[in-house]
Coordinates of C-alpha atoms in Angstrom, one line a residue:
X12 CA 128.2 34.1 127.1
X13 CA 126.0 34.8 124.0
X14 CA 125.5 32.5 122.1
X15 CA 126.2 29.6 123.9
X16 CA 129.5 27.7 123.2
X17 CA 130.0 25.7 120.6
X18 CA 133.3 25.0 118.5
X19 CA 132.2 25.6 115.4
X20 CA 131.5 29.6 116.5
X21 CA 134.3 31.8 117.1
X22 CA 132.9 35.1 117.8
X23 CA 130.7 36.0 121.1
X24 CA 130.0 38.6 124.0
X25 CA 129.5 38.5 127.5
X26 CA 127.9 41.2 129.5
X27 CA 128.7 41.8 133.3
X28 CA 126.7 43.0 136.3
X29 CA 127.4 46.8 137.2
X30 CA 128.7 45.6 140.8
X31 CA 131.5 43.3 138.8
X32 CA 134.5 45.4 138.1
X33 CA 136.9 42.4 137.1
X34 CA 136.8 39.0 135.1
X35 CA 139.2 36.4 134.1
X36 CA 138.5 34.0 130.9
X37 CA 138.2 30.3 132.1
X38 CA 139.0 28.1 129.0
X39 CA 139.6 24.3 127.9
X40 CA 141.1 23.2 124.5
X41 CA 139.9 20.1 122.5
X42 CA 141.5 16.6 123.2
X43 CA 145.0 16.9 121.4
X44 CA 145.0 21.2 121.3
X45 CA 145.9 23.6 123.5
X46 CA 145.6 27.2 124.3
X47 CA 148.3 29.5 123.4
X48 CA 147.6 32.1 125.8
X49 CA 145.8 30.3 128.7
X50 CA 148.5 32.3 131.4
X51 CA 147.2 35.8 129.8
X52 CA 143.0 34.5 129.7
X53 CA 143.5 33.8 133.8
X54 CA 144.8 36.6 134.7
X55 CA 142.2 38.8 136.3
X56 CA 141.5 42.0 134.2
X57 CA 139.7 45.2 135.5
X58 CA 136.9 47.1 133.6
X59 CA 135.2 50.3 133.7
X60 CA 131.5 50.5 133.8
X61 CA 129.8 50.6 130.7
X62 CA 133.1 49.8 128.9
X63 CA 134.1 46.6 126.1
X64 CA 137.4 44.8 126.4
X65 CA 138.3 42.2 123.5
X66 CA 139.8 39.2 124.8
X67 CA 141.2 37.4 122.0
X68 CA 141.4 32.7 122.9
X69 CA 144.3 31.2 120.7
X70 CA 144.2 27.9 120.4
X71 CA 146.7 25.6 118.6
X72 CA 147.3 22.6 117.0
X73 CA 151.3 21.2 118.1
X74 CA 151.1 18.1 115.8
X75 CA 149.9 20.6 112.6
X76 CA 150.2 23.7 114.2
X77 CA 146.8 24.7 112.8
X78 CA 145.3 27.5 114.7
X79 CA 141.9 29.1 115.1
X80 CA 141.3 32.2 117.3
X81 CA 137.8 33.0 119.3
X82 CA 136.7 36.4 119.6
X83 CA 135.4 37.3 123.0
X84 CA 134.0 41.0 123.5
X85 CA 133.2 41.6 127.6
X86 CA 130.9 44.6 128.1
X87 CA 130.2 46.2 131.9
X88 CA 127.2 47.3 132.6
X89 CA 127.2 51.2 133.7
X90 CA 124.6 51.2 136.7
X91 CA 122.1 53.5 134.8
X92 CA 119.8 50.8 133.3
X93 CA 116.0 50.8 135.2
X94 CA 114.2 48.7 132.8
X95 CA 113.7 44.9 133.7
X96 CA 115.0 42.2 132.0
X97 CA 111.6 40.4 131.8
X98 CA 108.5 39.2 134.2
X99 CA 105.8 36.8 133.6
X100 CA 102.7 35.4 135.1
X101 CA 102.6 31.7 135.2
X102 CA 99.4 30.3 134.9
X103 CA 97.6 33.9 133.9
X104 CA 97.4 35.9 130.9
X105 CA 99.8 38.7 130.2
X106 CA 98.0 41.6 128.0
X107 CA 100.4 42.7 126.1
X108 CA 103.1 40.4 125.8
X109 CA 106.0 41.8 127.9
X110 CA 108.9 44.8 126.7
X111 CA 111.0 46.2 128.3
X112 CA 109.7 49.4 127.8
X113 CA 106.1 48.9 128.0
X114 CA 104.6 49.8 131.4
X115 CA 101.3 49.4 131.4
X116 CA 99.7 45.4 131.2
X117 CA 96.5 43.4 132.3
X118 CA 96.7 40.3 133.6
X119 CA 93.7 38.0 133.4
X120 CA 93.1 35.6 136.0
X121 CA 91.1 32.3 135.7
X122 CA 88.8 31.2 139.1
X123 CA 90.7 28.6 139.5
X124 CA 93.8 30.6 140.2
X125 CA 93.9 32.1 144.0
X126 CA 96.9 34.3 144.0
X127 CA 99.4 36.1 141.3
X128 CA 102.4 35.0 141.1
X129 CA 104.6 37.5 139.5
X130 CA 108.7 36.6 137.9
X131 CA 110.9 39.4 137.9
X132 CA 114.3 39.2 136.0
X133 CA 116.1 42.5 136.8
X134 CA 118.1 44.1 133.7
X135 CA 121.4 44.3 136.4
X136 CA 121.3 42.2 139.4
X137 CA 122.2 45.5 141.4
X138 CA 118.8 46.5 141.2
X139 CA 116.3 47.2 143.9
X140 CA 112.7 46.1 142.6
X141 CA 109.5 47.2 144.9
X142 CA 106.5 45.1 144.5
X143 CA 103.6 46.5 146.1
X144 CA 99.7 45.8 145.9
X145 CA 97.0 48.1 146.2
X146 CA 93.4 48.4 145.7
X147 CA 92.0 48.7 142.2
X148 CA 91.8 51.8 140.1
X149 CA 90.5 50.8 137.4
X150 CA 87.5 49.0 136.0
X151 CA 86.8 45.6 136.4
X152 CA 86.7 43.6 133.2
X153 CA 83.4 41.7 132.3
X154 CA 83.6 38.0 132.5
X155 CA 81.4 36.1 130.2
X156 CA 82.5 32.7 130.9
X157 CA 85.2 31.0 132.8
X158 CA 88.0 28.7 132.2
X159 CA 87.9 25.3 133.3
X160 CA 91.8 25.1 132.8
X161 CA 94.2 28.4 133.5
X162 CA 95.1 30.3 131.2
X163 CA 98.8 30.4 130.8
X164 CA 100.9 33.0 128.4
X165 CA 104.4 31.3 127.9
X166 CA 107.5 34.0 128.5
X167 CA 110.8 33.6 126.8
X168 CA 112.5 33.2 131.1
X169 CA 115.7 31.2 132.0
X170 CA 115.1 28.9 134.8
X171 CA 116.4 31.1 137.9
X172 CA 117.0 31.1 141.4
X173 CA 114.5 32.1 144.0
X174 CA 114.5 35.0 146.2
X175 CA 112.6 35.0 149.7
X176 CA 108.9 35.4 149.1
X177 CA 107.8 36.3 152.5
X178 CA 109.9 39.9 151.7
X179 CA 108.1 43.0 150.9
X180 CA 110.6 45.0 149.8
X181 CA 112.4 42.6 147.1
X182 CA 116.5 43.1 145.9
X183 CA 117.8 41.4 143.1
X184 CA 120.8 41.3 144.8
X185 CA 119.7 39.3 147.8
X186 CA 119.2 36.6 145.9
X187 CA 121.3 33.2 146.0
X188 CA 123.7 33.1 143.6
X189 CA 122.9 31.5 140.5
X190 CA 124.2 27.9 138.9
X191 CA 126.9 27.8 136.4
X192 CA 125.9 27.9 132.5
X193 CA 126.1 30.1 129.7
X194 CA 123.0 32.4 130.9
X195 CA 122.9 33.2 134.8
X196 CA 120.5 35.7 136.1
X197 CA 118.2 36.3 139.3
X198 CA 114.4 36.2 139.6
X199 CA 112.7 38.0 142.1
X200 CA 109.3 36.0 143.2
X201 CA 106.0 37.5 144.7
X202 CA 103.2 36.6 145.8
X203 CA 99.7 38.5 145.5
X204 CA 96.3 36.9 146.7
X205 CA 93.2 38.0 144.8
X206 CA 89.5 37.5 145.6
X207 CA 87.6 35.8 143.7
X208 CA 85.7 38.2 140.9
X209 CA 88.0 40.8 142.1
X210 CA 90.7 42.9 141.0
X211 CA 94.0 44.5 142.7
X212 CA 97.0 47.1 141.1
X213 CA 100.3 45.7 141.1
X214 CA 103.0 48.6 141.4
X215 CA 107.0 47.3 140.7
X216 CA 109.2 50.2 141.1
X217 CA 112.8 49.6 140.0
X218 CA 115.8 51.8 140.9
X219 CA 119.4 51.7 139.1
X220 CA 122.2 49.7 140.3
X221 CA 124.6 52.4 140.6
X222 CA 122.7 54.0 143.6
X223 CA 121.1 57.0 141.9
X224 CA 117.7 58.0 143.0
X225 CA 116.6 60.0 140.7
X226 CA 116.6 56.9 137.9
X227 CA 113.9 54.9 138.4
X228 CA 111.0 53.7 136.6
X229 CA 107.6 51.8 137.5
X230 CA 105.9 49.2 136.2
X231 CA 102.0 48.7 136.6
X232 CA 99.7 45.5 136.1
X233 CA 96.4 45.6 136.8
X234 CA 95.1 42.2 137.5
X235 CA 91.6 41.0 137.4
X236 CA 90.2 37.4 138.6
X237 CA 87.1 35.8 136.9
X238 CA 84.2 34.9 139.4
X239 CA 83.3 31.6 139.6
X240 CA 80.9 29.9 137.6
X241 CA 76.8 30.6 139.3
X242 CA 76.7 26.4 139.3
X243 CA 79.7 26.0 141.5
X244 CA 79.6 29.5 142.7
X245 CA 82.3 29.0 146.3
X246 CA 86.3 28.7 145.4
X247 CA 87.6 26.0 147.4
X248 CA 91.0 26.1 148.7
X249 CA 91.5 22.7 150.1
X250 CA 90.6 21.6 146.2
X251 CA 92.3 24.6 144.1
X252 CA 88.9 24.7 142.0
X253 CA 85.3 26.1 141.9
X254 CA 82.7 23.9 144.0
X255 CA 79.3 23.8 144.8
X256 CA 79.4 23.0 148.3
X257 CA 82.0 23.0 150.7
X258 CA 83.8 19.7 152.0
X259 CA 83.4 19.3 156.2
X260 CA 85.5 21.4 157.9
X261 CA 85.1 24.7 155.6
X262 CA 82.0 26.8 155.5
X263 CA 80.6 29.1 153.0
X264 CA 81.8 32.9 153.0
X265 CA 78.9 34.4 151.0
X266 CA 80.7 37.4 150.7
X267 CA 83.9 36.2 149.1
X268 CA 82.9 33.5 147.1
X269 CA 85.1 31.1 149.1
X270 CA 84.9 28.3 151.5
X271 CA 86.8 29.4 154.5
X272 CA 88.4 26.8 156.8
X273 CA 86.4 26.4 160.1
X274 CA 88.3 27.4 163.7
X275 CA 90.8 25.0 165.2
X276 CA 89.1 21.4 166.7
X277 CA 85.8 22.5 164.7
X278 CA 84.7 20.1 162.3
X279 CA 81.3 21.3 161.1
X280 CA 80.6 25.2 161.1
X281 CA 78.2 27.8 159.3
X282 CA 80.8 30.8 160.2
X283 CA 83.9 31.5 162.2
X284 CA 81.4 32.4 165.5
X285 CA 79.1 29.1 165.1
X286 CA 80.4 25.5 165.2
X287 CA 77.9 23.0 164.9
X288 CA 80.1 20.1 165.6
X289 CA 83.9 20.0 167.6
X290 CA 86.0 17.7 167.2
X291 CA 86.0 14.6 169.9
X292 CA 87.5 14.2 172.8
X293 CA 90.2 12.1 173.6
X294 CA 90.0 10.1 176.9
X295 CA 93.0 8.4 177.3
X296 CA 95.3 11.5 176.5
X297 CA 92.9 13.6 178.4
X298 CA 92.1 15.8 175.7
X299 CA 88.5 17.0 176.3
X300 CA 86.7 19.4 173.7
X301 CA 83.2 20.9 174.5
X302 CA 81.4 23.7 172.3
X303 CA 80.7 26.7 174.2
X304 CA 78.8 29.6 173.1
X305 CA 79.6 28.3 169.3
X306 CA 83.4 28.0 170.2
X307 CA 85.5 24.9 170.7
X308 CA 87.3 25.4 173.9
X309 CA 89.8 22.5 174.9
X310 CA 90.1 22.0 178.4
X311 CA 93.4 21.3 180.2
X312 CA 93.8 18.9 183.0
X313 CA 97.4 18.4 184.0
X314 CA 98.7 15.2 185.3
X315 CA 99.6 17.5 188.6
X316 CA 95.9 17.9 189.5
X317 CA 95.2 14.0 188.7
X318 CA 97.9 12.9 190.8
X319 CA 97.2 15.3 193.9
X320 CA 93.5 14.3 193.8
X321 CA 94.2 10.4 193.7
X322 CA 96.8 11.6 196.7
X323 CA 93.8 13.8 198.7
X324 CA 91.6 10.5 197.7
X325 CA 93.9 7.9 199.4
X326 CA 94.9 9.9 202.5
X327 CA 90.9 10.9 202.9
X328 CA 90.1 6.9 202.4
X329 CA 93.2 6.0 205.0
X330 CA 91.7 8.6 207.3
X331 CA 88.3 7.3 207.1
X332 CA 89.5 3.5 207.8
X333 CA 92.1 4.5 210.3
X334 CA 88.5 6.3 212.3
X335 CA 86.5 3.1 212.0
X336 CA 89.5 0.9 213.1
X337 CA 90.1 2.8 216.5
X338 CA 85.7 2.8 216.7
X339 CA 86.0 -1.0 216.4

């Protein structure tokens, strides 16, 4: 509904997804009023797509029969639409701000921020939006300084409903369905790590509701992320900032700028092929941990084995008395 409600404003319009051919008007009167034609407003009413049906909300006044009439105009979306309703890039910079018909943006990156995440609001939640990453084609800005705080360009987004992440082909319409209120749309999320100093193409290719392949349009943001500063030169993960060092259990990756997590029961390592330290055993549980050949290598012993070799034990020291008994 647009604007939102309010009983002072007696004009509006409401627009409906291509895939909804029918509506119904849902309305409560004021303490002490009533609604003239609430039997007429419930009844279910088809539409065609890309057509406006007035709907007209009487409501009365029995004790001074004073009446005021709301003016509702529903509109159908017709399937054709392949722009997006809006994206953003929380905690990046979008370059230019968004429009719908602009498809070309940069998106700056601060160190300090390890992957994109990129908000999609389809125009009609029938939509099928394609997000796919690929190696840069363009040049890679120059970075004079770096931002201790991301950068963040604020986008005019409803708070919406998340869609599964782990998907690479996203649809609107396999999103959950949205709360109740006067604005309900989807939001497609996605995910996008980026090196540090690097710099990766973000295609979204959007195709119409109504099925029709040959109306489409793409969308392309070319994102770039700002090295880290030379006196904390290593991104590390475990802190979500720039470091100098890395804490125990990461190493430094002097080819991505990172500090990369050392191999499971490693607790001290110079690269994924040379633990210095493993982590230590554990007697009682029978966890044993030795490093071999730089490796940490955990070695089993079942509670089989234990048992049949205190069982060989005993029946060897039984044997063994048993001799020296009948010697005796």
């Amino acid at each position: 509904l647009n604007p939102a409600f309010s009983p002072t404003h007696y004009v509006y319009s409401a627009e409906l997804d291509y895939a909804e051919g029918s509506f119904a008007v849902d309305a409560l009167p004021p303490q002490d009023m009533e609604i003239k034609n609430s039997e007429e407003l419930s009844m279910t009413q088809l539409i065609a797509p890309g057509s406006d049906v007035p709907v007209q909300v009487k409501v009365n006044n029995p004790s001074t029969q004073e009446s005021m009439d709301y003016s509702v105009t529903i509109h159908r979306l017709d399937g054709t639409d392949v722009d997006l309703r809006g994206f953003s890039v929380p905690g990046a910079a979008l370059e230019p701000a968004f429009g719908p018909q602009t498809m070309e943006y940069s998106v700056l990156m601060p160190a300090e921020l390890d992957r994109l995440h990129l908000r999609m609001v389809p125009f009609d939640s029938g939509q099928t939006l394609q997000a796919l990453a690929s190696k840069a084609d363009f040049e890679e800005p120059r970075w004079s300084t770096t931002t201790r705080e991301p950068l963040f360009a604020p986008s005019p987004l409803p708070e919406l409903v998340s869609s599964d992440e782990q998907a690479r082909r996203l649809e609107a319409n396999d999103a959950p369905p949205s709360p109740s209120g006067e604005t309900q749309y989807n939001v497609v999320h996605r995910f996008f790590p980026v090196e540090v100093g690097g710099s990766r193409l973000i295609t979204v290719l959007v195709g119409a509701a109504n099925g029709d392949l040959g109306l489409n349009a793409t969308y392309r943001l070319k994102a770039s992320r700002a090295p880290c500063p030379r006196n904390r030169p290593f991104y590390a993960q475990d802190l979500k900032r720039c470091a100098m060092t890395c804490n125990e259990g990461f190493f430094r990756n002097e080819d991505s700028f990172r500090c990369e997590a050392c191999p499971k029961h490693c607790v001290s390592c110079i690269s994924w092929d040379n633990c210095q330290a493993c982590e230590a055993s554990q007697w009682r549980v029978l966890h044993f941990v030795r490093n071999v050949g730089g490796y940490c290598q955990v070695l089993h012993i079942s509670w089989q084995r234990i048992l049949l070799g205190i069982a060989i034990a005993i029946s060897v020291f039984a044997t063994c008395f048993c001799c020296l008994s009948l010697c005796c």
